[in-house]
Amino acid sequence: MSTFAASDTPPALPNRAPWGTATALRAWQQGALEEYFRTGPRDFLAVATPGAGKTTFALRLAAELLHRKIVARITVVCPTEHLKRQWADSAARVGIKIDPEFKNSQGRTAKDFQGVAVTYAQVAAHPALHRNRTESLKTLVVLDEVHHAGDGRSWGDAIREAFDPAARRLSLSGTPFRTDINPIPFVLYEEGPDGIRRSRADYTYGYGPALADGVVRPVIFLAYAGDMRWRTRAGDEITASLSDPLTQDQTAQAWRAALDPKGDWIKQVIAAADRRLTEVRRGVPDAGGLVIASDHEAARAYAKMIREITNTKATVVLSDDPGASKKIKQFSASEDRWMVAVRMVSEGVDIPRLCVGVYATSTSTPLFFAQAIGRFVRARKRGETASVFLPSVPTLMGHAAEMETERDHVLDRPVREDGLDDDLIAEANRQRDNPDVGEELPFETVEASATFDRVVFDGGEFGMTAAPGSPEEEDFLGIPGLLEPDQVAQLLKQRQAEQLAAQRRNKKGEAAAPEDHTAAEDLHALRKELNNLVGAWHHRTGQPHGVIHAELRRVCGGPPSAQASSEDVSKRIAKIREWAARPMPRVRD
């Protein structure tokens, strides 16, 4: 195995090496470094799942390039002001001095520093300045979360102008996909057999392999449905269940009613999440929780709820708060229970003790969802499990079921895909001082109550509908916070089997009644059958559940499992039974 400069760089900075980490570097980090120095490229794109240690890899590479005098200066470009300081702090621990306070008006930084940390917006405001700095010395440019360089064509043009003269460029991403079609600077696109261009990474380390290596935590998604009632501007009252098949507009309104602090849904879900946090803290004493809110008004209301529920104060992080970075740092180093944030803690922010989350935002793009869940997956020791509470809406359930599916940035296709609102990408990372909707709300929440719907784990669904505070809900909230992934799956199956057995026992005492299944009950039964078959196929082939679900969707067509119709699910059941009848066919990775 090759040796590199700065060999004392720890695998996770500082003292955060999870179980199984080598004394110097994780296997993927070492492999990526060896691939880099084998090829010696000017441009290199490393894609690694959130929590895997992209910063450590980049700093080890930077140290080696400085040591070999291939570069003399470093420029780190990242999405937010907070991440500038986080990069500088991490670099300082390995002896690289980076100035996070550099301003365009300065033009240059002190000689004490080996580089600067700037934001994409900062570069876009004065690309010529950054080009001059890049040209003056051999520079390594680190483009953190590089997909932001494609937030707009003007931004992409500015990044190209500023860093075209760079001696070396390292692009990093944990979510290398966008739902728009703006090309990302310095990323290679290759045309496939279908004529569509897709991004190509030089080194990839996905969530599935990271989970198998113990580098990231498995994620349990606890979905909550419930009954919503709201009044439109015309004065009409509408009632709907969050998990019912609804139009896109109705789903959006029911979702908003659920998140409205005036209703009981969000209160009940936060209370359930706090009970889950208490259980997790039995095995992880400093475990913390994060509520991701849509706007400042909701964030403050959620913090008030947390105080009422827990008798402790929650840390509130707002985008217009000049002390936001300090608050994040203090929370990370403390043992406080809860933080509430408006989106800005959705990407790159390093708080390894976060184990429980509440997805209390209406942002639904796959990019934002992956970034948000990435805040909870960073493992510190073997057996830690993350738990994320979310509304039981088809879009989010689809994202949760496909956690292990790898994505590439695709060009040459329509901007909208799967009905998602692409404009929310930029919106999701924009600093917000006001609520999501500037105009008058299209409805007023009258009533909102929660019901436990199901658990999604490794592509499978578990659990039966239950009321908040019921023994059935507690069965899942009380799952230990320190378990291996296979133990999580086994325990979820056991809890579900016990609930089904109890349900059958209750029915035995009732008078026989004619069959009267609703469409929703039939679909639920079909999904259970499909999940059981996928579980059996997993044991036969070793393929992760999520990968099997993704392959079934590719072969049979249709939307993700959570959005699939009875016909779609039936087709997939037939297909996996067909596979089982053959001698070990291969499911595509």
XYZ file of C-alpha atoms in Angstrom:
589
model
C 0.000 0.000 0.000
C 1.315 3.444 -0.881
C 2.317 5.922 1.777
C 1.462 9.575 1.566
C 2.498 12.837 3.175
C 0.732 13.937 6.353
C 0.361 10.319 7.362
C -0.765 11.377 10.818
C -4.010 12.730 9.383
C -6.740 10.877 11.304
C -9.498 9.112 9.361
C -12.175 11.401 10.794
C -11.339 14.762 12.316
C -10.820 14.720 15.274
C -11.359 11.522 17.293
C -14.339 10.540 15.164
C -13.056 7.356 13.618
C -15.928 4.868 13.468
C -15.571 1.191 14.151
C -13.527 -0.571 11.490
C -11.545 2.496 10.403
C -7.872 1.948 9.631
C -5.242 3.864 11.595
C -4.461 6.152 8.654
C -7.273 6.191 6.139
C -10.464 4.355 5.396
C -10.185 1.850 2.575
C -12.162 4.000 0.131
C -10.044 7.079 0.918
C -6.834 5.115 0.368
C -8.251 3.649 -2.845
C -9.270 7.064 -4.143
C -5.808 8.500 -3.379
C -4.097 5.637 -5.153
C -6.367 6.077 -8.168
C -5.602 9.798 -8.216
C -1.827 9.379 -8.150
C -1.969 6.471 -10.594
C -3.528 8.714 -13.228
C -2.266 12.166 -12.134
C -5.293 13.995 -13.552
C -5.856 17.724 -13.695
C -9.551 17.138 -12.902
C -10.835 14.474 -10.519
C -14.436 13.906 -9.372
C -14.832 11.931 -6.140
C -18.391 10.968 -5.256
C -18.848 9.641 -1.722
C -22.010 9.299 0.304
C -22.574 11.939 3.020
C -20.720 11.003 6.180
C -18.054 8.925 4.419
C -15.212 11.415 4.958
C -14.796 13.479 1.784
C -13.118 16.324 3.722
C -10.474 13.992 5.147
C -9.761 12.574 1.688
C -9.462 16.057 0.168
C -7.137 17.316 2.916
C -4.884 14.265 2.632
C -4.698 14.827 -1.129
C -4.004 18.550 -0.634
C -1.225 17.790 1.852
C 0.383 15.374 -0.590
C 0.208 17.816 -3.517
C 1.755 20.543 -1.352
C 4.444 18.141 -0.153
C 5.338 17.169 -3.730
C 5.268 20.868 -4.745
C 2.725 20.087 -7.457
C 0.701 22.984 -6.043
C 1.614 25.934 -3.838
C -1.835 27.223 -2.901
C -5.310 25.849 -2.115
C -8.706 27.379 -2.826
C -11.720 25.641 -1.299
C -15.110 26.577 -2.782
C -18.209 25.545 -0.834
C -21.933 26.385 -0.681
C -22.219 28.279 2.635
C -20.364 30.592 5.011
C -20.555 27.971 7.757
C -18.826 25.373 5.597
C -15.969 27.811 4.911
C -15.190 27.861 8.628
C -15.685 24.102 8.944
C -13.141 23.502 6.162
C -10.660 25.912 7.756
C -11.008 24.229 11.164
C -10.487 20.760 9.669
C -7.485 21.910 7.631
C -5.903 23.539 10.688
C -5.946 20.201 12.508
C -3.649 18.726 9.859
C -1.366 21.734 9.586
C -2.869 23.456 6.532
C -3.755 27.101 7.150
C -6.820 28.250 5.202
C -8.376 31.703 5.570
C -12.197 31.423 5.836
C -12.659 35.183 6.249
C -11.209 36.160 2.869
C -13.328 38.842 1.155
C -13.330 39.835 -2.506
C -12.585 43.416 -1.457
C -9.264 42.288 0.064
C -7.825 40.947 -3.161
C -5.213 38.931 -1.289
C -4.779 37.123 1.998
C -2.005 37.173 4.596
C 1.202 35.260 3.864
C 0.513 33.045 6.878
C -2.204 31.233 4.928
C -1.690 28.523 2.313
C -5.098 29.159 0.823
C -8.626 30.487 1.211
C -12.135 29.146 1.612
C -14.810 30.968 -0.404
C -18.432 30.386 -1.435
C -19.757 29.775 -4.945
C -21.648 33.068 -4.693
C -18.438 34.861 -3.753
C -16.656 33.537 -6.842
C -19.632 34.371 -9.077
C -19.546 37.980 -7.809
C -15.956 38.560 -9.019
C -14.613 35.704 -11.176
C -11.759 37.806 -12.628
C -10.320 38.365 -9.133
C -10.280 34.640 -8.420
C -8.808 33.915 -11.844
C -5.923 36.292 -11.109
C -5.308 34.574 -7.756
C -5.417 31.157 -9.451
C -2.954 32.230 -12.144
C -0.454 33.810 -9.748
C 0.531 30.507 -8.073
C 0.032 26.828 -8.903
C -3.342 26.240 -7.258
C -5.389 23.229 -6.179
C -9.071 24.154 -6.348
C -11.378 21.987 -4.212
C -14.981 22.316 -5.383
C -17.020 21.021 -2.446
C -20.542 19.824 -3.305
C -19.686 20.667 -6.904
C -23.280 20.373 -8.126
C -23.753 23.927 -6.812
C -21.520 25.146 -9.622
C -24.452 24.337 -11.908
C -27.057 26.303 -9.916
C -27.302 28.666 -12.888
C -25.525 29.162 -16.173
C -24.029 32.426 -14.916
C -22.588 30.623 -11.884
C -21.186 27.856 -14.078
C -19.586 30.406 -16.412
C -18.053 32.239 -13.434
C -16.570 29.040 -11.979
C -15.072 28.148 -15.359
C -13.577 31.607 -15.796
C -12.147 31.744 -12.282
C -10.579 28.288 -12.140
C -9.765 27.369 -15.718
C -6.044 28.177 -15.062
C -5.862 25.928 -11.951
C -3.009 23.419 -11.821
C -5.327 20.828 -10.259
C -9.082 20.692 -9.588
C -10.718 18.269 -7.154
C -14.513 18.069 -7.318
C -16.398 16.499 -4.412
C -20.039 15.537 -4.055
C -22.203 13.374 -1.880
C -25.227 13.928 -4.142
C -23.886 14.290 -7.696
C -27.258 14.696 -9.304
C -29.512 17.601 -10.151
C -33.027 17.718 -11.554
C -32.104 20.499 -13.966
C -29.939 20.148 -17.076
C -27.268 22.799 -16.465
C -23.847 21.182 -17.009
C -21.513 21.240 -14.019
C -18.096 22.801 -14.742
C -15.058 20.497 -14.912
C -17.264 17.369 -14.763
C -16.934 14.836 -17.577
C -20.124 13.731 -19.352
C -20.277 10.552 -21.413
C -22.947 9.669 -23.932
C -24.639 6.328 -23.356
C -26.189 3.916 -25.872
C -29.472 5.820 -25.500
C -27.819 9.046 -26.685
C -28.133 10.666 -23.218
C -25.097 12.218 -21.560
C -24.408 11.324 -17.931
C -21.764 12.511 -15.501
C -18.824 10.197 -14.892
C -17.071 10.080 -11.531
C -13.407 9.090 -11.222
C -14.074 7.398 -7.888
C -17.412 6.467 -6.330
C -18.236 5.261 -2.828
C -21.985 4.852 -2.394
C -24.271 4.502 0.608
C -24.627 0.725 0.181
C -20.867 -0.044 0.347
C -20.402 2.531 3.125
C -23.152 0.847 5.131
C -21.537 -2.564 4.624
C -18.179 -1.134 5.774
C -19.688 0.372 8.932
C -18.728 3.892 7.814
C -22.337 5.146 7.846
C -25.395 4.304 9.912
C -28.432 2.438 8.659
C -31.497 4.704 8.536
C -34.927 3.759 9.872
C -37.656 5.957 8.366
C -40.748 6.279 10.567
C -43.629 7.579 8.451
C -46.703 9.253 9.912
C -50.026 9.724 8.151
C -53.148 11.241 9.709
C -56.340 13.162 9.038
C -56.133 16.752 7.834
C -58.877 19.344 7.488
C -58.337 22.767 5.934
C -60.346 25.692 4.648
C -59.711 27.177 1.204
C -59.860 30.891 0.387
C -63.322 30.270 -1.051
C -64.446 29.098 2.391
C -64.741 25.405 1.472
C -63.552 22.839 4.004
C -61.617 19.833 2.697
C -60.798 16.693 4.668
C -58.208 14.122 3.566
C -55.844 11.541 4.989
C -52.186 12.222 4.334
C -51.585 8.698 3.013
C -54.656 8.557 0.719
C -54.237 8.760 -3.067
C -54.647 12.505 -3.713
C -54.041 14.940 -6.528
C -50.731 16.805 -6.478
C -52.411 19.965 -5.161
C -54.330 18.070 -2.479
C -51.176 16.267 -1.350
C -49.328 19.584 -1.093
C -52.138 21.136 0.963
C -52.525 18.128 3.258
C -48.741 18.080 3.733
C -48.756 21.763 4.662
C -51.587 21.214 7.101
C -49.541 18.456 8.753
C -46.530 20.748 9.193
C -48.616 23.705 10.406
C -47.688 24.458 14.045
C -51.377 25.263 14.690
C -52.339 21.614 14.216
C -51.587 18.562 16.361
C -49.816 16.461 13.681
C -46.380 18.028 14.071
C -46.705 18.129 17.875
C -47.488 14.416 17.983
C -44.633 13.553 15.619
C -42.086 15.644 17.546
C -43.254 13.978 20.770
C -42.779 10.542 19.165
C -39.337 11.574 17.896
C -38.352 12.687 21.383
C -39.416 9.325 22.807
C -37.283 7.680 20.133
C -34.357 9.945 21.076
C -34.696 8.880 24.713
C -34.422 5.236 23.636
C -31.417 5.921 21.395
C -29.630 7.771 24.217
C -29.670 4.593 26.285
C -26.926 3.289 23.982
C -25.631 6.606 22.596
C -25.676 9.004 25.586
C -24.883 12.167 23.616
C -27.294 11.455 20.735
C -28.990 14.578 19.410
C -32.038 15.351 17.320
C -32.602 17.797 14.459
C -35.904 19.225 13.194
C -35.552 20.561 9.643
C -38.120 23.340 9.247
C -39.387 25.162 6.169
C -39.195 28.731 7.475
C -38.253 30.867 10.459
C -41.754 31.188 11.882
C -42.275 27.426 11.897
C -38.782 26.841 13.363
C -39.527 29.055 16.356
C -42.908 27.378 16.862
C -41.315 23.902 16.729
C -38.688 24.983 19.281
C -41.490 26.102 21.602
C -43.162 22.688 21.206
C -39.896 20.934 22.081
C -39.598 23.002 25.251
C -43.166 22.098 26.241
C -42.563 18.400 25.537
C -39.078 18.009 27.036
C -38.754 20.902 29.522
C -35.441 21.694 27.833
C -34.527 24.441 25.392
C -33.817 23.631 21.753
C -31.025 25.345 19.792
C -32.575 27.352 16.948
C -30.410 28.057 13.881
C -31.776 30.616 11.416
C -30.170 31.694 8.171
C -30.144 35.403 9.013
C -28.535 34.836 12.420
C -24.892 36.046 12.399
C -24.172 33.622 15.234
C -25.488 30.549 13.361
C -22.056 28.942 12.873
C -21.216 29.405 16.548
C -24.536 27.838 17.583
C -23.954 24.812 15.347
C -20.452 24.356 16.762
C -21.681 24.640 20.365
C -24.518 22.179 19.771
C -22.120 19.717 18.120
C -19.839 19.769 21.179
C -22.663 19.587 23.744
C -25.050 16.857 24.890
C -28.185 18.961 24.295
C -31.166 17.059 22.948
C -32.572 19.118 20.073
C -31.687 21.588 17.340
C -34.209 23.235 14.984
C -32.850 24.650 11.730
C -34.170 26.186 8.524
C -32.523 24.209 5.763
C -28.992 25.528 6.275
C -28.108 22.377 8.245
C -29.001 20.244 5.226
C -25.662 19.904 3.472
C -22.082 19.385 4.527
C -22.587 20.437 8.156
C -20.777 18.022 10.449
C -22.645 17.114 13.662
C -21.825 13.400 14.064
C -23.967 12.937 17.187
C -27.215 13.608 15.279
C -29.146 10.316 15.426
C -32.813 11.361 15.227
C -34.402 13.693 12.699
C -37.797 15.177 11.905
C -38.273 16.071 8.231
C -40.648 19.003 8.803
C -40.229 20.731 5.452
C -42.224 20.600 2.229
C -39.087 20.524 0.067
C -39.240 17.267 -1.850
C -36.438 17.162 -4.445
C -34.263 14.029 -4.293
C -31.208 16.304 -3.985
C -32.441 18.071 -0.853
C -33.782 14.844 0.664
C -30.417 13.102 0.240
C -28.580 16.097 1.681
C -30.911 16.259 4.675
C -30.682 12.533 5.458
C -26.917 12.824 5.100
C -26.868 14.803 8.356
C -27.815 11.668 10.306
C -25.773 8.871 8.719
C -22.232 9.620 9.954
C -21.203 6.631 12.109
C -18.853 6.955 15.055
C -18.944 3.397 16.330
C -20.360 0.089 15.277
C -24.095 -0.403 15.692
C -25.316 3.210 15.712
C -28.662 3.594 13.939
C -30.295 6.756 12.583
C -34.052 7.381 12.840
C -35.833 9.926 10.635
C -39.518 10.862 11.084
C -41.340 12.074 7.996
C -44.804 12.675 6.528
C -46.250 9.647 4.743
C -46.466 11.236 1.290
C -45.609 9.329 -1.908
C -42.644 11.474 -2.961
C -40.808 11.154 0.363
C -41.676 7.473 0.727
C -40.188 6.871 -2.714
C -36.965 8.658 -1.753
C -36.762 6.685 1.505
C -37.258 3.362 -0.276
C -34.460 4.101 -2.755
C -31.717 5.208 -0.359
C -29.232 2.788 -1.934
C -29.897 3.777 -5.542
C -26.948 5.574 -7.124
C -27.674 8.599 -9.311
C -25.706 10.451 -11.954
C -26.250 13.920 -13.330
C -28.165 13.463 -16.574
C -28.246 15.955 -19.439
C -30.359 15.869 -22.620
C -33.713 15.243 -20.955
C -36.766 17.265 -19.949
C -36.177 19.523 -16.956
C -39.077 18.084 -14.937
C -38.926 14.463 -13.886
C -41.414 12.403 -11.858
C -43.492 15.518 -11.187
C -40.865 17.105 -8.946
C -40.481 20.863 -8.738
C -36.951 21.537 -9.986
C -36.952 25.174 -8.845
C -36.814 23.904 -5.281
C -33.147 22.941 -5.717
C -31.974 26.524 -5.576
C -34.744 27.326 -3.098
C -33.609 24.556 -0.764
C -30.175 26.078 -0.289
C -31.119 29.748 -0.362
C -30.980 31.658 2.909
C -34.504 32.424 4.024
C -35.791 35.242 6.197
C -39.500 34.694 5.500
C -41.887 31.751 5.264
C -41.883 29.568 2.145
C -44.886 31.260 0.618
C -44.772 35.003 0.186
C -48.335 35.359 -1.034
C -51.480 34.581 0.964
C -51.733 30.910 1.935
C -54.232 29.025 -0.238
C -55.809 27.442 2.824
C -56.163 27.668 6.572
C -55.518 24.606 8.725
C -58.594 23.629 10.722
C -57.414 20.309 12.160
C -54.408 17.994 11.779
C -53.788 14.786 13.697
C -51.141 12.093 13.274
C -51.233 8.321 13.032
C -48.225 6.015 12.865
C -48.223 4.585 9.344
C -45.176 2.371 8.743
C -41.425 1.973 8.934
C -39.261 1.939 5.803
C -35.895 0.214 6.096
C -33.584 -1.139 3.383
C -36.328 -0.851 0.772
C -38.871 -2.818 2.843
C -41.965 -1.641 4.744
C -42.950 -2.754 8.234
C -45.640 -2.053 10.807
C -49.374 -1.509 10.982
C -51.327 1.738 11.326
C -51.423 2.803 14.970
C -52.444 5.761 17.126
C -49.784 7.969 18.736
C -48.825 6.636 22.153
C -50.245 3.176 21.437
C -48.322 -0.029 22.273
C -48.101 -0.730 18.515
C -46.289 2.570 17.921
C -44.047 2.029 20.945
C -42.977 -1.334 19.498
C -41.108 0.572 16.799
C -40.068 3.654 18.794
C -38.460 1.344 21.340
C -36.094 -0.430 18.944
C -32.578 -0.192 20.472
C -30.346 2.517 19.033
C -27.305 0.225 18.839
C -27.941 -2.595 16.355
C -26.296 -4.091 13.282
C -28.276 -3.544 10.022
C -29.307 -7.220 9.840
C -30.441 -7.050 13.468
C -32.571 -3.991 12.650
C -34.252 -5.848 9.775
C -34.805 -8.949 11.912
C -36.315 -6.955 14.778
C -38.615 -5.003 12.445
C -39.889 -8.254 10.927
C -40.412 -9.714 14.395
C -42.384 -6.685 15.600
C -44.555 -6.758 12.500
C -45.186 -10.512 12.827
C -46.239 -10.035 16.454
C -48.674 -7.269 15.490
C -50.173 -9.371 12.666
C -50.560 -12.346 15.025
C -52.314 -10.163 17.606
C -54.594 -8.810 14.892
C -55.534 -12.351 13.822
C -56.232 -13.359 17.418
C -58.558 -10.387 17.852
C -60.455 -11.299 14.701
C -60.960 -14.901 15.835
C -63.196 -13.702 18.619
C -65.369 -11.700 16.218
C -68.328 -13.080 14.294
C -67.499 -14.142 10.744
C -68.189 -11.304 8.321
C -68.219 -11.180 4.532
C -64.988 -10.162 2.830
C -64.924 -6.376 2.436
C -61.454 -5.248 1.448
C -60.846 -1.685 0.402
C -58.468 -0.872 -2.431
C -56.016 0.554 0.113
C -56.076 -2.699 2.122
C -55.504 -4.760 -1.021
C -52.545 -2.581 -2.018
C -51.129 -2.839 1.497
C -51.330 -6.651 1.317
C -49.629 -6.698 -2.088
C -46.797 -4.508 -0.815
C -46.295 -6.820 2.150
C -46.127 -9.808 -0.214
C -43.609 -8.039 -2.444
C -41.446 -7.078 0.543
C -41.433 -10.663 1.790
C -40.362 -11.896 -1.645
C -37.653 -9.239 -1.861
C -36.407 -10.311 1.568
C -36.225 -13.933 0.420
C -34.388 -12.910 -2.766
C -31.961 -10.845 -0.650
C -31.085 -13.927 1.412
C -30.629 -15.989 -1.744
C -28.468 -13.509 -3.681
C -26.956 -11.163 -1.093
C -28.257 -8.155 -3.044
C -29.460 -5.236 -0.850
C -33.240 -4.807 -0.677
C -33.062 -1.340 -2.222
C -31.099 -2.611 -5.219
C -33.629 -5.405 -5.806
C -36.537 -2.960 -5.655
C -34.739 -0.660 -8.097
C -34.126 -3.535 -10.549
C -37.762 -4.638 -10.367
C -38.811 -1.096 -11.145
C -36.383 -0.926 -14.071
C -37.613 -4.210 -15.554
C -41.342 -3.784 -14.906
C -41.666 0.001 -15.189
C -43.749 2.248 -12.990
C -42.935 4.585 -10.088
C -41.071 3.778 -6.839
C -42.715 1.177 -4.573
C -44.303 3.755 -2.291
C -46.102 5.321 -5.277
C -46.811 2.113 -7.216
C -50.359 0.978 -8.024
C -51.762 -2.491 -7.353
C -51.068 -3.375 -10.984
C -47.452 -2.182 -10.714
C -46.850 -4.174 -7.520
C -48.505 -7.280 -8.988
C -46.182 -7.127 -12.000
C -43.162 -6.967 -9.699
C -44.429 -9.901 -7.639
C -44.803 -11.931 -10.827
C -41.329 -10.952 -12.003
C -39.542 -11.868 -8.769
C -41.418 -15.205 -8.697
C -40.164 -15.720 -12.256
C -36.605 -15.037 -11.079
C -37.027 -17.526 -8.233
C -38.016 -20.262 -10.684
C -34.777 -19.837 -12.640
C -31.268 -20.966 -11.668
C -29.812 -17.883 -9.940
C -30.178 -14.984 -12.401
C -28.080 -11.899 -11.703
C -29.720 -8.731 -10.461
C -27.935 -5.718 -11.914
C -25.961 -3.567 -9.412
